[in-house]
mmCIF file of C-alpha atoms in Angstrom:
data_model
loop_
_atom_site.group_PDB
_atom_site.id
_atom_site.type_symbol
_atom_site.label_atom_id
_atom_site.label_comp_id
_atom_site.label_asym_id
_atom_site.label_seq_id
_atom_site.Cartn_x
_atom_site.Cartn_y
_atom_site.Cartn_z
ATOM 1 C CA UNK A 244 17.416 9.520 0.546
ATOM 2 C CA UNK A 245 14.850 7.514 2.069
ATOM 3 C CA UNK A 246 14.510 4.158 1.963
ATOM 4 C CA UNK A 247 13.303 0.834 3.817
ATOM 5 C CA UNK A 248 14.912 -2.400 4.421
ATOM 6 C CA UNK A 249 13.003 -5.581 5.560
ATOM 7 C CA UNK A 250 15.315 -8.320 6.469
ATOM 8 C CA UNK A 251 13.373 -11.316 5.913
ATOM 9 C CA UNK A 252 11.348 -12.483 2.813
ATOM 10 C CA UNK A 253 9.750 -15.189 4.931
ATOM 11 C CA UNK A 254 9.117 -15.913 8.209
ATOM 12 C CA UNK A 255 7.511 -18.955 9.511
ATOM 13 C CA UNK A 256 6.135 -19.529 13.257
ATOM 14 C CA UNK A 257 3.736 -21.936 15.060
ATOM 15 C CA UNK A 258 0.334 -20.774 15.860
ATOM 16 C CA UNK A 259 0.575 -19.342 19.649
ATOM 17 C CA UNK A 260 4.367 -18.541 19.659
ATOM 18 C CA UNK A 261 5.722 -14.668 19.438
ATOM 19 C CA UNK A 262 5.901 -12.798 15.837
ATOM 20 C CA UNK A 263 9.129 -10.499 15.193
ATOM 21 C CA UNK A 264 8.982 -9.125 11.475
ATOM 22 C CA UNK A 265 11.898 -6.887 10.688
ATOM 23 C CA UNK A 266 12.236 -3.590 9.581
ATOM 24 C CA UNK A 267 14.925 -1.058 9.424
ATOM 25 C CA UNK A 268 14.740 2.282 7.485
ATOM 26 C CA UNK A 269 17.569 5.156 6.367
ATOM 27 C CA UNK A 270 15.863 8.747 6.259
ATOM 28 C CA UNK A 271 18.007 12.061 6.898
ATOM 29 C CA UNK A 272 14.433 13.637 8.752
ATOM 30 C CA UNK A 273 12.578 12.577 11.306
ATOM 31 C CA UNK A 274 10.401 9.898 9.603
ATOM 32 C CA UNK A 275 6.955 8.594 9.404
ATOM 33 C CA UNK A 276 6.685 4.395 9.536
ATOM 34 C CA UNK A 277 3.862 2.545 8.647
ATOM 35 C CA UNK A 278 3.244 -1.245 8.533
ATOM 36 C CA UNK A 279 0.528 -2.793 6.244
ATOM 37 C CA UNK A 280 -1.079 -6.262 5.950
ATOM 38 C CA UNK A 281 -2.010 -7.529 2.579
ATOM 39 C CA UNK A 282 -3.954 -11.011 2.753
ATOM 40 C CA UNK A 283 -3.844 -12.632 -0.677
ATOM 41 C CA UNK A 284 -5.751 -10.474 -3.504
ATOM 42 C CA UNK A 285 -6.862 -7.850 -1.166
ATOM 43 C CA UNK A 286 -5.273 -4.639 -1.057
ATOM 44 C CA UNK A 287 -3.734 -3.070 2.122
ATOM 45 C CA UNK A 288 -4.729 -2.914 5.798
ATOM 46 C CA UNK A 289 -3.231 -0.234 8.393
ATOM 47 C CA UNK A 290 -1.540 -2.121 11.249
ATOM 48 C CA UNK A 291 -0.188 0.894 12.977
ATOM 49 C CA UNK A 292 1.663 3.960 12.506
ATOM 50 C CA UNK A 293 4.486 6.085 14.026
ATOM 51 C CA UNK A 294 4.864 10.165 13.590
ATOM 52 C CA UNK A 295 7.042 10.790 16.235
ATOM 53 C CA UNK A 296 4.531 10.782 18.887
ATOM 54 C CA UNK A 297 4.988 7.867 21.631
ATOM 55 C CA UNK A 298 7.755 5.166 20.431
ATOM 56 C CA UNK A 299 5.788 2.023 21.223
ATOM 57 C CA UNK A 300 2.886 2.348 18.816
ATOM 58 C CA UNK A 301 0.166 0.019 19.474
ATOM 59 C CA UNK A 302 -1.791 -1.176 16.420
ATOM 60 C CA UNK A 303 -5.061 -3.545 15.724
ATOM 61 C CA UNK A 304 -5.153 -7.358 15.801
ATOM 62 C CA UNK A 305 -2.655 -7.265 18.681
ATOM 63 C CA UNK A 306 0.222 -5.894 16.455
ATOM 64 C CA UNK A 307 3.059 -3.461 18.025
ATOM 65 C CA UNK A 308 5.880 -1.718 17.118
ATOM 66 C CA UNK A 309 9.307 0.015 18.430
ATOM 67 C CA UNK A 310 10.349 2.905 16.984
ATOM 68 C CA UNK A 311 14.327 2.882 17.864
ATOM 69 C CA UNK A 312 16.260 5.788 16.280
ATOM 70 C CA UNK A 313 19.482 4.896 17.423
ATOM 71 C CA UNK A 314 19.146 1.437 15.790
ATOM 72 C CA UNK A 315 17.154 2.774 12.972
ATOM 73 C CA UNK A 316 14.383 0.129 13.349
ATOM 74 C CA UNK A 317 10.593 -0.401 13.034
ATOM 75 C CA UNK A 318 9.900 -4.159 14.059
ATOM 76 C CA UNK A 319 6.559 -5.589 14.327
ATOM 77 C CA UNK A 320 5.952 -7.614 16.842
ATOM 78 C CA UNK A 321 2.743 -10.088 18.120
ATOM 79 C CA UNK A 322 2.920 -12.188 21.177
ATOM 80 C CA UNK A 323 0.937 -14.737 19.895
ATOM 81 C CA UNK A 324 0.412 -15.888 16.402
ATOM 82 C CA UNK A 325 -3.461 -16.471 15.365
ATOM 83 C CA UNK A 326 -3.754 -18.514 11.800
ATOM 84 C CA UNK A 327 -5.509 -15.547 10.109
ATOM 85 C CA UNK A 328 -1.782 -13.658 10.683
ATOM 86 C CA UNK A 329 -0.528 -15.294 7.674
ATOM 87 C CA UNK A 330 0.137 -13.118 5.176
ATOM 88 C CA UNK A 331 2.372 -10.428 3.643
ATOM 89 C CA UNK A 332 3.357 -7.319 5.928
ATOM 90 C CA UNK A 333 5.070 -4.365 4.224
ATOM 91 C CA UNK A 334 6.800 -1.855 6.540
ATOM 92 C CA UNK A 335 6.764 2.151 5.007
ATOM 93 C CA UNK A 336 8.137 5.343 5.282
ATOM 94 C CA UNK A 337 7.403 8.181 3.941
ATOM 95 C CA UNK A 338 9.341 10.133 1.193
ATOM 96 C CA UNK A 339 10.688 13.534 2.690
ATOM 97 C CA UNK A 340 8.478 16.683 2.016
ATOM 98 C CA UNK A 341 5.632 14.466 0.381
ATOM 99 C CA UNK A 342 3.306 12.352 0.688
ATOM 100 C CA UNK A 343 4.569 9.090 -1.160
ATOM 101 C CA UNK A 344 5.306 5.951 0.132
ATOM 102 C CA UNK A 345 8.262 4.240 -0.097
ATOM 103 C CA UNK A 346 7.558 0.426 0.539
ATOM 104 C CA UNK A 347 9.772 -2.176 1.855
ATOM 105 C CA UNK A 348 10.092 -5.754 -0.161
ATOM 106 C CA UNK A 349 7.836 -6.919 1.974
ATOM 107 C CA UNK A 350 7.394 -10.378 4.320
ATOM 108 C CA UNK A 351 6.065 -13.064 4.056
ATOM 109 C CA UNK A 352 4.154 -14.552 7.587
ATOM 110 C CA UNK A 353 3.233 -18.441 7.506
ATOM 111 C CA UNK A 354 1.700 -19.381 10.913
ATOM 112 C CA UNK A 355 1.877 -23.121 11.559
ATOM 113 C CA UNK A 356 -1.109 -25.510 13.205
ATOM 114 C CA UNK B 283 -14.040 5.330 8.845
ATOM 115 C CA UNK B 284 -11.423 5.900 6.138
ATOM 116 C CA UNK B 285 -13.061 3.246 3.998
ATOM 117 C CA UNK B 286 -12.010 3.147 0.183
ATOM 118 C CA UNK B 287 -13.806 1.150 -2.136
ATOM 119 C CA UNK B 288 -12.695 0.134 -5.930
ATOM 120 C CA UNK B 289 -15.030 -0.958 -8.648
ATOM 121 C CA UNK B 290 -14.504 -3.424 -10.179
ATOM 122 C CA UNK B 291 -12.976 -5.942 -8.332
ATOM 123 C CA UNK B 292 -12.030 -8.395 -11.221
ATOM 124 C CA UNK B 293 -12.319 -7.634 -15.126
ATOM 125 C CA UNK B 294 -11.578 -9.637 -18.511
ATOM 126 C CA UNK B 295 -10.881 -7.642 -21.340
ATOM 127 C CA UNK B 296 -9.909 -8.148 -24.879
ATOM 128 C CA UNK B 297 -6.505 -6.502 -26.642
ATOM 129 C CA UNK B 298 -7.089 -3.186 -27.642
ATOM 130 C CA UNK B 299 -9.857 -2.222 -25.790
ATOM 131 C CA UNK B 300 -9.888 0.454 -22.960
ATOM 132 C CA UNK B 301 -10.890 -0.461 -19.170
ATOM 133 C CA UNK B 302 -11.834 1.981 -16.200
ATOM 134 C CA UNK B 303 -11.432 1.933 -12.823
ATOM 135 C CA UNK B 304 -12.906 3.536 -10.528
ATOM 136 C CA UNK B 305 -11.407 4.708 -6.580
ATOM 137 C CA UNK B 306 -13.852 5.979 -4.194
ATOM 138 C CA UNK B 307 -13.330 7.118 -0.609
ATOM 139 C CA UNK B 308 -16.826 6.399 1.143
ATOM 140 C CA UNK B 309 -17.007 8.188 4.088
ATOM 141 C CA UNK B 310 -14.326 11.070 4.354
ATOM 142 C CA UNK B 311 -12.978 13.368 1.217
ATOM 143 C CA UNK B 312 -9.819 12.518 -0.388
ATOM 144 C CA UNK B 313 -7.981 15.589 -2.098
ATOM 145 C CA UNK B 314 -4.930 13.547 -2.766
ATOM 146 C CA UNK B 315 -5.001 9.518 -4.304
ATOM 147 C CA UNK B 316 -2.566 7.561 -5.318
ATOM 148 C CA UNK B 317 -2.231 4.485 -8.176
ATOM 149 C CA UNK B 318 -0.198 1.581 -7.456
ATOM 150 C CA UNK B 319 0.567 -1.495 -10.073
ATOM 151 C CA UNK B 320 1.060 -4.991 -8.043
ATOM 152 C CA UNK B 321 2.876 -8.047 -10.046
ATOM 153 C CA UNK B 322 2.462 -11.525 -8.210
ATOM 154 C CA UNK B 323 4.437 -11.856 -5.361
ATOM 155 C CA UNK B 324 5.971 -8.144 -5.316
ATOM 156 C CA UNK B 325 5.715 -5.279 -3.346
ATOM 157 C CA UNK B 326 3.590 -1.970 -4.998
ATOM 158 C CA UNK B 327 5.072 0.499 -7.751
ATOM 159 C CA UNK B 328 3.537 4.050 -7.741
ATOM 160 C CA UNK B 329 2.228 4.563 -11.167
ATOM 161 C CA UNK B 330 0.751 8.280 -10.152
ATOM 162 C CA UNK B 331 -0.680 11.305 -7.515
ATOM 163 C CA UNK B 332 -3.592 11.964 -8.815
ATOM 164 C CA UNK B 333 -4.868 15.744 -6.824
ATOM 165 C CA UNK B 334 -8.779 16.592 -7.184
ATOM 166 C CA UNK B 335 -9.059 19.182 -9.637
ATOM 167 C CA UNK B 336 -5.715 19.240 -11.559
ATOM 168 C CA UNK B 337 -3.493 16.813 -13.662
ATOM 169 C CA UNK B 338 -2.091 13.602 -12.511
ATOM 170 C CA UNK B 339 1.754 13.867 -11.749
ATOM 171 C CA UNK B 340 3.075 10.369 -13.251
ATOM 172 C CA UNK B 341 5.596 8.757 -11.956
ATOM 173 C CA UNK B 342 9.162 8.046 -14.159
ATOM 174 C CA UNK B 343 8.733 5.769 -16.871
ATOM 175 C CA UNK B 344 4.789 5.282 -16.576
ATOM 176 C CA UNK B 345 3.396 6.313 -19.734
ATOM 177 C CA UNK B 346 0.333 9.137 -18.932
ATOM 178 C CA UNK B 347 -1.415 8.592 -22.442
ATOM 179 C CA UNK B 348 -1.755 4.519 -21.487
ATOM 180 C CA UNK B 349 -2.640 5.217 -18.177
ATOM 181 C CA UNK B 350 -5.227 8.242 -17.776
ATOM 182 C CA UNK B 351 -6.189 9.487 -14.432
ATOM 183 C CA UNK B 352 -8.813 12.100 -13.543
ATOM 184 C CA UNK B 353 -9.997 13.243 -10.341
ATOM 185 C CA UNK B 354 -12.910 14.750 -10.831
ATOM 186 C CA UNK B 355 -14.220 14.854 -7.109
ATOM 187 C CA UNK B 356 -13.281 15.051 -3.712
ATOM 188 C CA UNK B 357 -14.210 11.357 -3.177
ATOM 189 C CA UNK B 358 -13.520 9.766 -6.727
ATOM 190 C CA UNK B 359 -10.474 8.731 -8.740
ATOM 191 C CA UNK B 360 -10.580 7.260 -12.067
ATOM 192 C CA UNK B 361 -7.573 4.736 -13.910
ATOM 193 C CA UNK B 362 -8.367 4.175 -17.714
ATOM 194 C CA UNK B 363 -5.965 1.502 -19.026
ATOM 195 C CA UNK B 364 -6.161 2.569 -22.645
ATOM 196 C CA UNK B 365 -6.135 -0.207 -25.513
ATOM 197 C CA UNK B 366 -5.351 -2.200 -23.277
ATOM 198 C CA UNK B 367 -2.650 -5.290 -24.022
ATOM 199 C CA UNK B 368 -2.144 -8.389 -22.137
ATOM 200 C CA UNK B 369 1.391 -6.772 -20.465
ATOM 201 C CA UNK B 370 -1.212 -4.575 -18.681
ATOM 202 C CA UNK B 371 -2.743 -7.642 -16.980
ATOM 203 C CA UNK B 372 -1.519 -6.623 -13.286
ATOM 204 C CA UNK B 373 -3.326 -5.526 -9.496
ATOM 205 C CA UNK B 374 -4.368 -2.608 -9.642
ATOM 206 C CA UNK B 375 -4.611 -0.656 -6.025
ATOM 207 C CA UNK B 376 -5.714 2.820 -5.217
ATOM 208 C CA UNK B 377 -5.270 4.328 -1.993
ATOM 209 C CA UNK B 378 -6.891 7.741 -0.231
ATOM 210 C CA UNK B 379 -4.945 10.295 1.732
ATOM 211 C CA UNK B 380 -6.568 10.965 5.449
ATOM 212 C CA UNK B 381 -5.677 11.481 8.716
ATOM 213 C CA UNK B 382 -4.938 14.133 11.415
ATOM 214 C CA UNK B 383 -2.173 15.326 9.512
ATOM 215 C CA UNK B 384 -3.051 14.328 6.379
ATOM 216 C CA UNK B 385 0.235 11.686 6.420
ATOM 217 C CA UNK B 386 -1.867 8.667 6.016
ATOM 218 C CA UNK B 387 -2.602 5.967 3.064
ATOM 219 C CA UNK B 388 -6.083 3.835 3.147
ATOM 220 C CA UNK B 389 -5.957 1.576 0.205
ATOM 221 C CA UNK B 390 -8.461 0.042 -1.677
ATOM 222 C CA UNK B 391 -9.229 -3.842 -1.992
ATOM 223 C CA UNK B 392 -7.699 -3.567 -5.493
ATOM 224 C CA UNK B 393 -8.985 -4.626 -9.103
ATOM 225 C CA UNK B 394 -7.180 -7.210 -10.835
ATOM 226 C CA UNK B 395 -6.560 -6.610 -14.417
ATOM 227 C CA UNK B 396 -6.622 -9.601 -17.249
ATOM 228 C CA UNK B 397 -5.735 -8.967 -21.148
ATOM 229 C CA UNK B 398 -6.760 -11.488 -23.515
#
């Protein structure tokens, strides 16, 4: 069965300094991964995406991501924080043989002045 | 492109009385959409697939009578909340299938939902 894990709830960094948000997945089949932005009381914004095309997937806003299968891992990654980063990022992948998302817990980003 | 709108953005509605929303994808055709139910500070529940031209498919424990869905068109989606109670009160989010290989969500900005 698929599913998503994102290791931290909340992550706080200081305007200009790297982003790393976390996310590692479990799927039997070569899976699709997503990450979304959701600023407060909005709904979701694609970041990037990865079907199994190159495994450095480059997305808007300066946003990245490494698809690793031997790890199992999706992590987002900025090299420099901007204040309108903070928000809540929710990695995905999608359910085998449809086309339903399974979400991750999602994290939290507070970027410090 | 791949633009999704929802309408309306906010509503206030009394006990008992029924609420539509409404999904539209603006600039592409969406065969498949999607409902998702948001409570503060959690990630998104699928409440149903809705497919243009036949029945919803619900997911487990959402109740299809409370919750009706029709896709009428290519580019709309409608959520009735039916007698609606203040439990209901929740963000509500619709997203749009599209892409090269079809593989791809584009959400809405959501509706957000209060019960008096």
């Amino acid at each position: 069965a698929q599913s998503v894990t994102q290791l931290d709830s909340h992550v706080s960094v200081s305007e200009g300094t790297p982003v790393l948000l976390r996310c590692n997945y479990s799927s039997s089949y070569s899976p699709s991964l997503f990450w979304y932005v959701q600023h407060p009381n909005k709904g979701l914004q694609l970041l990037l995406k990865y079907t199994s095309a190159a495994t450095l997937v480059k997305g808007i806003n300066g946003f990245e991501a490494e698809f690793k299968k031997s790890e199992t891992s999706f992590h987002l990654t900025k090299p420099s924080a901007h204040m309108s980063d903070a928000a809540e990022y929710f990695c995905v992948v999608t359910l085998s043989g449809t086309y339903k998302y399974i979400f991750g817990t999602g994290t939290r980003l507070k970027v410090l002045a | 492109g791949a633009v999704v709108s929802q309408h309306p953005s906010w509503v206030i509605c009394k006990s008992g009385t029924s609420v539509k929303i409404e999904c539209r994808s603006l600039d592409f055709q969406a065969t498949t959409m999607f409902w998702y139910r948001q409570f503060p500070k959690q990630s998104l529940m699928l409440m149903a697939t809705s497919n243009e031209g036949s029945k919803a498919t619900y997911e487990q424990g959402v109740e299809k009578d409370k919750f009706l869905i029709n896709h009428a068109s290519l580019t709309l989606s409608t959520l009735t909340v039916t007698s609606a109670h203040p439990e209901d009160s929740s963000f509500y989010i619709c997203s749009a299938l599209w892409g090269q290989g079809g593989e791809t969500q584009y959400f809405g900005p959501g509706t957000r939902l209060l019960v008096l």
